[in-house]
Structure formats: structure tokens, C-alpha cells
CSV table of C-alpha atoms in Angstrom, one decimal:
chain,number,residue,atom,x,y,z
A,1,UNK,CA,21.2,72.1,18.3
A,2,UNK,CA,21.9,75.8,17.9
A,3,UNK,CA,24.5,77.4,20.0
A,4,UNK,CA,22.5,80.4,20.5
A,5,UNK,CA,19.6,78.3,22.5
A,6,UNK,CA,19.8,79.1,26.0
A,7,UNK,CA,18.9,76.9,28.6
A,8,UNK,CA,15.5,78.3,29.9
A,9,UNK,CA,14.2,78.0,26.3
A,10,UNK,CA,15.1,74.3,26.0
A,11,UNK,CA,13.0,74.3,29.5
A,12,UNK,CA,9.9,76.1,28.4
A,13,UNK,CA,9.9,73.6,25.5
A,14,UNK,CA,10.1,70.5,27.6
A,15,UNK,CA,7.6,71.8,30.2
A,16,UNK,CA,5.2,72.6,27.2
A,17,UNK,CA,5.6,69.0,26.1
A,18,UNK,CA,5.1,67.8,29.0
A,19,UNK,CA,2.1,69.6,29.8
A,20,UNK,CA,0.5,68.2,26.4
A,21,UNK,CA,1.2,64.9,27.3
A,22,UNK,CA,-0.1,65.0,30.6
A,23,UNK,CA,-3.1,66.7,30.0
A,24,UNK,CA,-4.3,65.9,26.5
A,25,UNK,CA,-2.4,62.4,24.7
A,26,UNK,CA,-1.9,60.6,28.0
A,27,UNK,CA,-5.8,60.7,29.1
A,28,UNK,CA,-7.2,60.3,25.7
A,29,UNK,CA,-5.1,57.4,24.4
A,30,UNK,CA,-5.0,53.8,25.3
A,31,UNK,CA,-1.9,51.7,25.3
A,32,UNK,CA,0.1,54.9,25.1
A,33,UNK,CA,3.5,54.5,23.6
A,34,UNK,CA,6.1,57.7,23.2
A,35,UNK,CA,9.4,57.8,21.8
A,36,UNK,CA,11.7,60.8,22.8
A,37,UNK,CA,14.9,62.0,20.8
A,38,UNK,CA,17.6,62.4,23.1
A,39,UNK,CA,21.0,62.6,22.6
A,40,UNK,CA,25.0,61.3,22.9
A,41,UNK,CA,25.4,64.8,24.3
A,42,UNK,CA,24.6,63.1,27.8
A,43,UNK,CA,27.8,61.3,27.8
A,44,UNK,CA,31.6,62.1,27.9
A,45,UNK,CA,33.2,62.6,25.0
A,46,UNK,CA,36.2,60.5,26.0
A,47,UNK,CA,34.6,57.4,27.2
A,48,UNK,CA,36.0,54.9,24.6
A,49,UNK,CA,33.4,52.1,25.4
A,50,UNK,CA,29.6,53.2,26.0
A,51,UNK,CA,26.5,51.4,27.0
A,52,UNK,CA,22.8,52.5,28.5
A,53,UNK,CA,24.4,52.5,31.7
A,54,UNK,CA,27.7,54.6,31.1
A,55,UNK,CA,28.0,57.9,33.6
A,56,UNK,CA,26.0,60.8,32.2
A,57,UNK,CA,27.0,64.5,32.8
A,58,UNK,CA,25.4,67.3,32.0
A,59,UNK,CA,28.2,69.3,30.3
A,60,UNK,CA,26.4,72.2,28.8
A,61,UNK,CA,22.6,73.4,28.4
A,62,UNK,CA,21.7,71.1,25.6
A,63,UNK,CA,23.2,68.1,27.5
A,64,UNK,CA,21.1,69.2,30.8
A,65,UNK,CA,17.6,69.7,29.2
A,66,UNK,CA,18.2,66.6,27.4
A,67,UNK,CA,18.7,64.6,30.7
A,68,UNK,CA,16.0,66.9,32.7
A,69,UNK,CA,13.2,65.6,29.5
A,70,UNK,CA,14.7,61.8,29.9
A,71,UNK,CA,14.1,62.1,33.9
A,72,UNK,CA,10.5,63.6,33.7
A,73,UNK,CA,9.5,61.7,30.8
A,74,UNK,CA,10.7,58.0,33.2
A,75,UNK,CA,8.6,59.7,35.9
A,76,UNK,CA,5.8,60.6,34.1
A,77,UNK,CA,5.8,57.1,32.5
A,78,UNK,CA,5.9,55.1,36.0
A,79,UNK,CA,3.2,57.0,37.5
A,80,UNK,CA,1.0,57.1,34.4
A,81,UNK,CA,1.5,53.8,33.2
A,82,UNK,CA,2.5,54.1,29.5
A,83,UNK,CA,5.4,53.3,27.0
A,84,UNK,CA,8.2,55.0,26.8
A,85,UNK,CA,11.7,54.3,24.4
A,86,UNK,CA,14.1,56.9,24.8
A,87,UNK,CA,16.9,57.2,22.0
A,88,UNK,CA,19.6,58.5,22.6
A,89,UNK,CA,21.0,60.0,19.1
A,90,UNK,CA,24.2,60.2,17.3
A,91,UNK,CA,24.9,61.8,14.1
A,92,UNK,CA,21.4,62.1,12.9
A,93,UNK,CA,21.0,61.8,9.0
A,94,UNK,CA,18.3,63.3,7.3
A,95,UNK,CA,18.3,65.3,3.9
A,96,UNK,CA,19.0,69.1,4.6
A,97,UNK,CA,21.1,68.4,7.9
A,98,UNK,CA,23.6,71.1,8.6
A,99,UNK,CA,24.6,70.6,12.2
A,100,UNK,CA,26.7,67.5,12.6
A,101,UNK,CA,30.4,67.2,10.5
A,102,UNK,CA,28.4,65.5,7.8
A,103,UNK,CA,26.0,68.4,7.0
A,104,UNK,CA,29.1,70.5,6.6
A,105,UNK,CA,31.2,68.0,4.9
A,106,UNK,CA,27.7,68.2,2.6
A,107,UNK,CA,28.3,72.4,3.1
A,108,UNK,CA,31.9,72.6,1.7
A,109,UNK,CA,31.0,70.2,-1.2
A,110,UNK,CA,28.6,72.4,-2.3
A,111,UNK,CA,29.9,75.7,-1.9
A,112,UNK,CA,33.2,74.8,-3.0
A,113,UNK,CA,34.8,75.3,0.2
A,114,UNK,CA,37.7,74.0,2.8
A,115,UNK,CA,36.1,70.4,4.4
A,116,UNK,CA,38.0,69.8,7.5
A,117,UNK,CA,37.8,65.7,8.8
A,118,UNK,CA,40.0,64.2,11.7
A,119,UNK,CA,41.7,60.8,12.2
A,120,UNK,CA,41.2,59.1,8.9
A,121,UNK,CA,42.2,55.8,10.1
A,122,UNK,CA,39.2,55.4,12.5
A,123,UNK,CA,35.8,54.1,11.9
A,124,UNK,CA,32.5,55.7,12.3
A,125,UNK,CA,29.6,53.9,14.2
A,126,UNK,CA,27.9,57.1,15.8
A,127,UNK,CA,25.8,57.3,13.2
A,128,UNK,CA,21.9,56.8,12.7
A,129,UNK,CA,19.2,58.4,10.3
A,130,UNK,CA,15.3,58.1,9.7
A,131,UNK,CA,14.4,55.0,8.1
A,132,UNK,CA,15.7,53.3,11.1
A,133,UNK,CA,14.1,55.2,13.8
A,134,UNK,CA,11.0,54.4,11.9
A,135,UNK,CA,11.9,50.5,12.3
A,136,UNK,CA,12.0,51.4,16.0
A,137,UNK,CA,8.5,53.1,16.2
A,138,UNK,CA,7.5,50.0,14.2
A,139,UNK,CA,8.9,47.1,16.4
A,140,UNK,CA,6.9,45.5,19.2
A,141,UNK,CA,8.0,46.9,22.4
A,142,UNK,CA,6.3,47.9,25.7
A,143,UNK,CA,7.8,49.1,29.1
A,144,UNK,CA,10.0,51.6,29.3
A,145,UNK,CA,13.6,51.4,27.9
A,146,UNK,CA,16.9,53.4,27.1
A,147,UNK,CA,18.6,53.0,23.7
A,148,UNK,CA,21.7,53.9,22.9
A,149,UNK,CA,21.3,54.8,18.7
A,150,UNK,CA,24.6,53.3,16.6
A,151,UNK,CA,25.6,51.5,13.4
A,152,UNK,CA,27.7,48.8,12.9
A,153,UNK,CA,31.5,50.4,12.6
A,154,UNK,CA,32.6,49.2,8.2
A,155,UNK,CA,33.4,52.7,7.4
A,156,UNK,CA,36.7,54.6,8.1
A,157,UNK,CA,36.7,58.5,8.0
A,158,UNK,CA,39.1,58.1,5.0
A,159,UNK,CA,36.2,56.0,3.5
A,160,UNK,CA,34.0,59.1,4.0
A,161,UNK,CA,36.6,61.6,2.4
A,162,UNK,CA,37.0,59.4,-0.4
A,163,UNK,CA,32.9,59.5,-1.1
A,164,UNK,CA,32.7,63.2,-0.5
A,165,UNK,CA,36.0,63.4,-3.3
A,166,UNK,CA,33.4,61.7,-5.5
A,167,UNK,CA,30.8,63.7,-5.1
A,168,UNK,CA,32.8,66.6,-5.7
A,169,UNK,CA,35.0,67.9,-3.0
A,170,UNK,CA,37.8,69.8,-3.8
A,171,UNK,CA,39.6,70.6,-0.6
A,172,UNK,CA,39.8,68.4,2.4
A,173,UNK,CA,42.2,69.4,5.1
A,174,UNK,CA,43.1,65.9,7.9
A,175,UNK,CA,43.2,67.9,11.3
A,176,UNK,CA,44.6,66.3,14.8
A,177,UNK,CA,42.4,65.5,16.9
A,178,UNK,CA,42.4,63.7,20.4
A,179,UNK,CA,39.0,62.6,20.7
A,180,UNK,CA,38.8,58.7,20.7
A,181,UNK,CA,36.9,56.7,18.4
A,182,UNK,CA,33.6,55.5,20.7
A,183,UNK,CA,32.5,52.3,20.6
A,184,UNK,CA,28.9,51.6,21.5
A,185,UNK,CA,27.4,48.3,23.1
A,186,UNK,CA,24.5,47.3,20.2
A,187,UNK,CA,22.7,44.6,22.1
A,188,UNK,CA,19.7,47.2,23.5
A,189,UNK,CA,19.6,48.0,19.7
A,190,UNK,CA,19.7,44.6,18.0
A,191,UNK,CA,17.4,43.1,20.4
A,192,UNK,CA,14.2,45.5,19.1
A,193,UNK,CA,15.2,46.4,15.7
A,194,UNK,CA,17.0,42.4,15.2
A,195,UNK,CA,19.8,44.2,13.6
A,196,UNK,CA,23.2,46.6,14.0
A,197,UNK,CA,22.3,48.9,10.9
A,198,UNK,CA,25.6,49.6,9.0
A,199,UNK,CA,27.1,52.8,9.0
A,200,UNK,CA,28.5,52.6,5.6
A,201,UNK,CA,24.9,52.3,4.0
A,202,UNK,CA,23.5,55.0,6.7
A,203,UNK,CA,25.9,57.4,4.8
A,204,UNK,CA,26.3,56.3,1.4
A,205,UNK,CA,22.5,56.4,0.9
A,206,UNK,CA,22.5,60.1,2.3
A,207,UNK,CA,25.0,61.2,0.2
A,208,UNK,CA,23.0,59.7,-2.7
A,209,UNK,CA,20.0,61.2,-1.3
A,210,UNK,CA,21.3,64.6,-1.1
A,211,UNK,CA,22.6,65.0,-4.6
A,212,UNK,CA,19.4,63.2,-6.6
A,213,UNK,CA,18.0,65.3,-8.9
């Protein structure tokens, strides 16, 4: 999300969504099924263990509207009786990106610039990207349900250093950092999709992606 987004303008666009749905899909579709992109933002950053039921806060104005859409869209859904999967989104992957640490890991490569990376011993899960959101829409769900978005942990940051080396990186500075590594609870995941995807494909094929020719 942009920085520079303030929190009225994340409220006009959920209203306006709303308002669509309401008035327009919801009445003129039958068996109704919506998927909403929602975030990790909703969460503590310091939790080390997470699941669908872990505390949420609303810590700044992306986190908020996030959790205002997730409550309206549940409220909408019981009293209209459709569908609803919420995801709730870490490191989204998708060719272009150039908000999360990967897209400027991707940024430095390219322009020849500083990368910075933290704790190189730890191991990524928060990670997702397209092709398996579209084996969500795919799957056969109804109801309403939260999911928390993850991949199964077989890459270490100093896995993803190495890869970005390869691809051309010149200068990668290792900075302290005293975030913990997260761990996510899968089951919610694995029991739609039948599968933990793994992070080390997730980013590997994006890499790949982003430098074809």
C-alpha cells in the first residue's frame, strides 16, 4: 500500500465496493461467491506463532480499513446469504511488485544499487503469489471463512541473497533486526487448496519471471 494513502480514501473505496456489491453483483447473481484481499497488516508484528484466530489490531490506516472491509464484508455475507473467503495476504508476488522487500531486493538488482536484507539465518514462509490464489478461487468451498495466506518455510533469507547474487546483485548489506521470524498455522490453507505451497518455488519462479526475456 502507499504511504501517502490516508485513511478516508481507503474508506470511500470500501464503501464504494460495498455499495456495488450490494446493489448490483449480490441481487443479480446466484450462488454468489467473493474473495477479498486482506492483509498480515491486521496482526502484530511480534506474534511468533499466528493462526485465523490470533488478536488483530488496527496499528495504522491500512491495517484499520483492512479490518473495517473484513467486518462489513462478514456482515454483509450473513445477512445476504452468500460466499465469502477472506485472505489474508503476506508478501504478495506478482511480476512488477515494488512494495514488499522483494520488489526492492528486485529494485537494487536492477539499478545497481545497495539491497539491504535482515537475519539471514531465518526462513521465509510469509510469502504467497497469483497462481495460488487462483487455486483458491478454483477450489470448492462455500460458507464463509478466514485464511491466513503462507508457504511452507524451505528457504532461509541467506537462500534469497544467494539467488538475488545470481541474478546480479552487487551489494547486499545484512542489517539487525529484532523482528521474529512468524510462523503461520497452514491447516485453514491445506484443507481447501490440499497443499502448503513452498516458499522456495513461490520466489524462485518470480525471480525467473522477472528477468525472462
Amino acid at each position: 500500500p502507499s504511504e501517502n494513502i490516508k485513511l478516508q480514501a481507503y474508506f470511500d473505496t470500501n464503501e464504494t465496493v460495498l455499495n456495488i456489491l450490494t446493489n448490483i453483483v449480490i441481487p443479480n447473481c446466484l450462488n454468489t461467491k467473493i474473495i477479498f484481499i486482506s492483509s498480515y497488516s491486521v496482526y502484530s508484528s511480534v506474534e511468533n506463532f499466528l493462526d485465523e484466530n490470533s488478536m488483530t489490531y488496527k496499528e495504522d490506516d491500512y491495517a484499520y480499513s483492512k479490518l473495517n472491509m473484513e467486518n462489513s464484508l462478514i456482515n454483509l455475507a450473513n445477512s445476504h446469504n452468500f460466499n465469502l473467503m477472506i485472505l489474508r495476504m503476506p508478501v504478495l508476488l506478482y511480476k512488477g511488485v515494488n512494495t514488499n522487500f522483494l520488489g526492492k531486493l528486485l529494485h537494487a538488482i536492477k539499478h545497481d544499487e545497495i539491497a539491504k536484507l535482515s537475519n539471514p539465518d531465518a526462513s521465509l514462509s510469509l510469502v504467497f503469489d497469483v497462481d495460488n490464489i487462483i487455486k483458491i478461487v478454483k477450489s470448492s468451498w462455500k460458507g464463509s471463512h478466514i485464511v491466513n495466506c503462507s508457504s511452507r518455510a524451505d528457504i532461509s533469507f541467506s537462500d534469497i541473497a544467494q539467488i538475488a547474487k545470481d541474478y546480479g546483485l552487487l551489494n547486499l548489506e545484512w542489517v539487525k533486526s529484532d523482528r521474529p521470524s512468524q510462523s503461520v498455522s497452514s491447516s485453514k490453507l491445506c484443507s481447501i487448496i490440499g497443499e502448503q505451497p513452498s516458499a522456495q518455488v513461490i520466489v524462485k519462479n518470480w525471480f525467473k519471471e522477472e528477468f525472462q526475456k
